[in-house]
Short mmCIF file of C-alpha atoms in Angstrom, two decimals:
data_model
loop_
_atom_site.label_atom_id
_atom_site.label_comp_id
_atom_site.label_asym_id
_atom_site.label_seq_id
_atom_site.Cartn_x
_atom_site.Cartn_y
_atom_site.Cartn_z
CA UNK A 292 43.80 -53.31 -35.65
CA UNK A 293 43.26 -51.37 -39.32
CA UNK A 294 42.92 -54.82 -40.92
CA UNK A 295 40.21 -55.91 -38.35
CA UNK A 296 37.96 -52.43 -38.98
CA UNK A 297 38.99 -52.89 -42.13
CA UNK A 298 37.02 -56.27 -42.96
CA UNK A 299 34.36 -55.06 -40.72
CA UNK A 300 33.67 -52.08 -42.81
CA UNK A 301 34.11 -54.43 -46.10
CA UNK A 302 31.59 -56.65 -45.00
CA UNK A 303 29.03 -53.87 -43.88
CA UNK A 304 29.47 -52.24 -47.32
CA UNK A 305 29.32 -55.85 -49.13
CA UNK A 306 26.12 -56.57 -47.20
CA UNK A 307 24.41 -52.78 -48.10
CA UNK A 308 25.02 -50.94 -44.75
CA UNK A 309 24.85 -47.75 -45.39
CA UNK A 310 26.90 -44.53 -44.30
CA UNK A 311 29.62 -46.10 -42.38
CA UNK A 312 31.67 -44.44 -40.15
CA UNK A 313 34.27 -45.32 -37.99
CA UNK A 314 35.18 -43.08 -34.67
CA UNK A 315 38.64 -43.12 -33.93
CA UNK A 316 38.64 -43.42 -29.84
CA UNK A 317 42.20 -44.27 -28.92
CA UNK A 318 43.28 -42.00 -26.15
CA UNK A 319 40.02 -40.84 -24.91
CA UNK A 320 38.24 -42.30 -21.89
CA UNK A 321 36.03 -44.68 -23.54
CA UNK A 322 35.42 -48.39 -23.29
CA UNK A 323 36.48 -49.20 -26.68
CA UNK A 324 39.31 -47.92 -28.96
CA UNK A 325 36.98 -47.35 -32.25
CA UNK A 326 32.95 -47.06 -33.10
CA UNK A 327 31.67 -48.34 -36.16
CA UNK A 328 28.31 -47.08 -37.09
CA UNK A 329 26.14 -47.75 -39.87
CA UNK A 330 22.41 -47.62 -40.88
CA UNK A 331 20.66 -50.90 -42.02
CA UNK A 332 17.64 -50.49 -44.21
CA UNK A 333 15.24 -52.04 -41.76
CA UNK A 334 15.12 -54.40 -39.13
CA UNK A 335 15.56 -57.79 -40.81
CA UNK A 336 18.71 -55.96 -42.27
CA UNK A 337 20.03 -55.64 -39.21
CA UNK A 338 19.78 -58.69 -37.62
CA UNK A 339 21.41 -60.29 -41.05
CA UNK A 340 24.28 -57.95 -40.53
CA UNK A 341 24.93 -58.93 -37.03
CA UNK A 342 24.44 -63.30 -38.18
CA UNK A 343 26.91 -62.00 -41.31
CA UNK A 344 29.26 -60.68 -39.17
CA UNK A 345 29.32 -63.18 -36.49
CA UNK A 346 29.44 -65.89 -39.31
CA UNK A 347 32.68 -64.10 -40.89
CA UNK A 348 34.16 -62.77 -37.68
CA UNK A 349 34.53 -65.59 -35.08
CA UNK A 350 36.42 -68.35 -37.29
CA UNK A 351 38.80 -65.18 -37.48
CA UNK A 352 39.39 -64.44 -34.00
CA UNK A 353 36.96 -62.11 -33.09
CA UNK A 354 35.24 -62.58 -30.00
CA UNK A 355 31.55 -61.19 -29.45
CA UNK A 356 31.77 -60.07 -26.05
CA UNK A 357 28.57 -58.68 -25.73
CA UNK A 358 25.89 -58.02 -28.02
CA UNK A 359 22.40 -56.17 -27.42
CA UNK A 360 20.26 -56.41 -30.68
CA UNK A 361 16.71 -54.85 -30.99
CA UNK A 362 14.62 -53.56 -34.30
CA UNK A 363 16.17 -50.41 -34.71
CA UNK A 364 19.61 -50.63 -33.12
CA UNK A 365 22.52 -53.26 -32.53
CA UNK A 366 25.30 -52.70 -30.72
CA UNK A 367 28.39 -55.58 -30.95
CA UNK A 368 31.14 -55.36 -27.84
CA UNK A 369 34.17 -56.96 -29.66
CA UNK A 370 36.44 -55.54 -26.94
CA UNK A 371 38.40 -52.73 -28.42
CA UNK A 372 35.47 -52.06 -31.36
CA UNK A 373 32.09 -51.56 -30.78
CA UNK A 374 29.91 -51.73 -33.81
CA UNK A 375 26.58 -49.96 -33.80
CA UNK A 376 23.99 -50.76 -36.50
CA UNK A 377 21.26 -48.46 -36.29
CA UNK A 378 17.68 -48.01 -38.45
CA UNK A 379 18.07 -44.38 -40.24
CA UNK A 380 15.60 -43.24 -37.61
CA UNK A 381 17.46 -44.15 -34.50
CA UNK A 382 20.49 -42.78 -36.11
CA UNK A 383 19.40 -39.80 -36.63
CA UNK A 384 17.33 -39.28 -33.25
CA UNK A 385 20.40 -40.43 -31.38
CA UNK A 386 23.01 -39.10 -33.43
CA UNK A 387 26.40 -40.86 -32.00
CA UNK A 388 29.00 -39.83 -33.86
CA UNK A 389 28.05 -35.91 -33.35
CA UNK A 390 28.40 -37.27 -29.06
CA UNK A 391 31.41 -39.70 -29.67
CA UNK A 392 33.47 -36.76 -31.78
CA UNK A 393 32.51 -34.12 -28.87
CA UNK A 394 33.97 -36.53 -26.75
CA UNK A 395 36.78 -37.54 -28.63
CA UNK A 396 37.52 -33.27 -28.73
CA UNK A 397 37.03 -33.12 -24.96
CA UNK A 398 39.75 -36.01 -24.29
CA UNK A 399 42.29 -33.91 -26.33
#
């Protein structure tokens, strides 16, 4: 599992994501064992990131089991991860790793 977030996070910081962060989820009632969030610099960033990591991912293994892509935020089911990659703005207005740590606290 580490070396899976692991490359994720590697190719999000390769590619210029910025402030990555990944929510540890395992034990809580949540539909995926980790978040990974970052903020892409605009919207063609973001849609790059998501071809990137599709490109890199899927001849490893991965399998996209959802994915639900707009200008400002992406969000990438790959089962036990879910990736968010979200413009600064919607980051900030939706702040969730402040709601995913509160729930993480909750679950304890």
């Amino acid at each position: 599992m580490q070396n899976r977030i692991d490359r994720i996070v590697k190719l999000l910081d390769d590619k210029k994501a910025e402030n990555i962060e990944i929510i540890d989820m395992q034990g809580r009632d949540y539909l995926s064992k980790f978040v990974v969030v970052a903020t892409t610099l605009a919207a063609r960033h973001g849609f790059a990131l998501l071809d990137d990591l599709k490109t890199e991912l899927k001849p490893a293994g991965e399998n996209f089991l959802g994915v639900e892509s707009s200008d400002d935020w992406t969000v990438i089911d790959l089962g036990d991860i879910m990736i968010h990659l979200m413009s600064e703005t919607y980051r900030a207005k939706y702040n969730i790793e402040e709601f995913l740590k509160e729930l993480s606290v909750k679950g304890n």
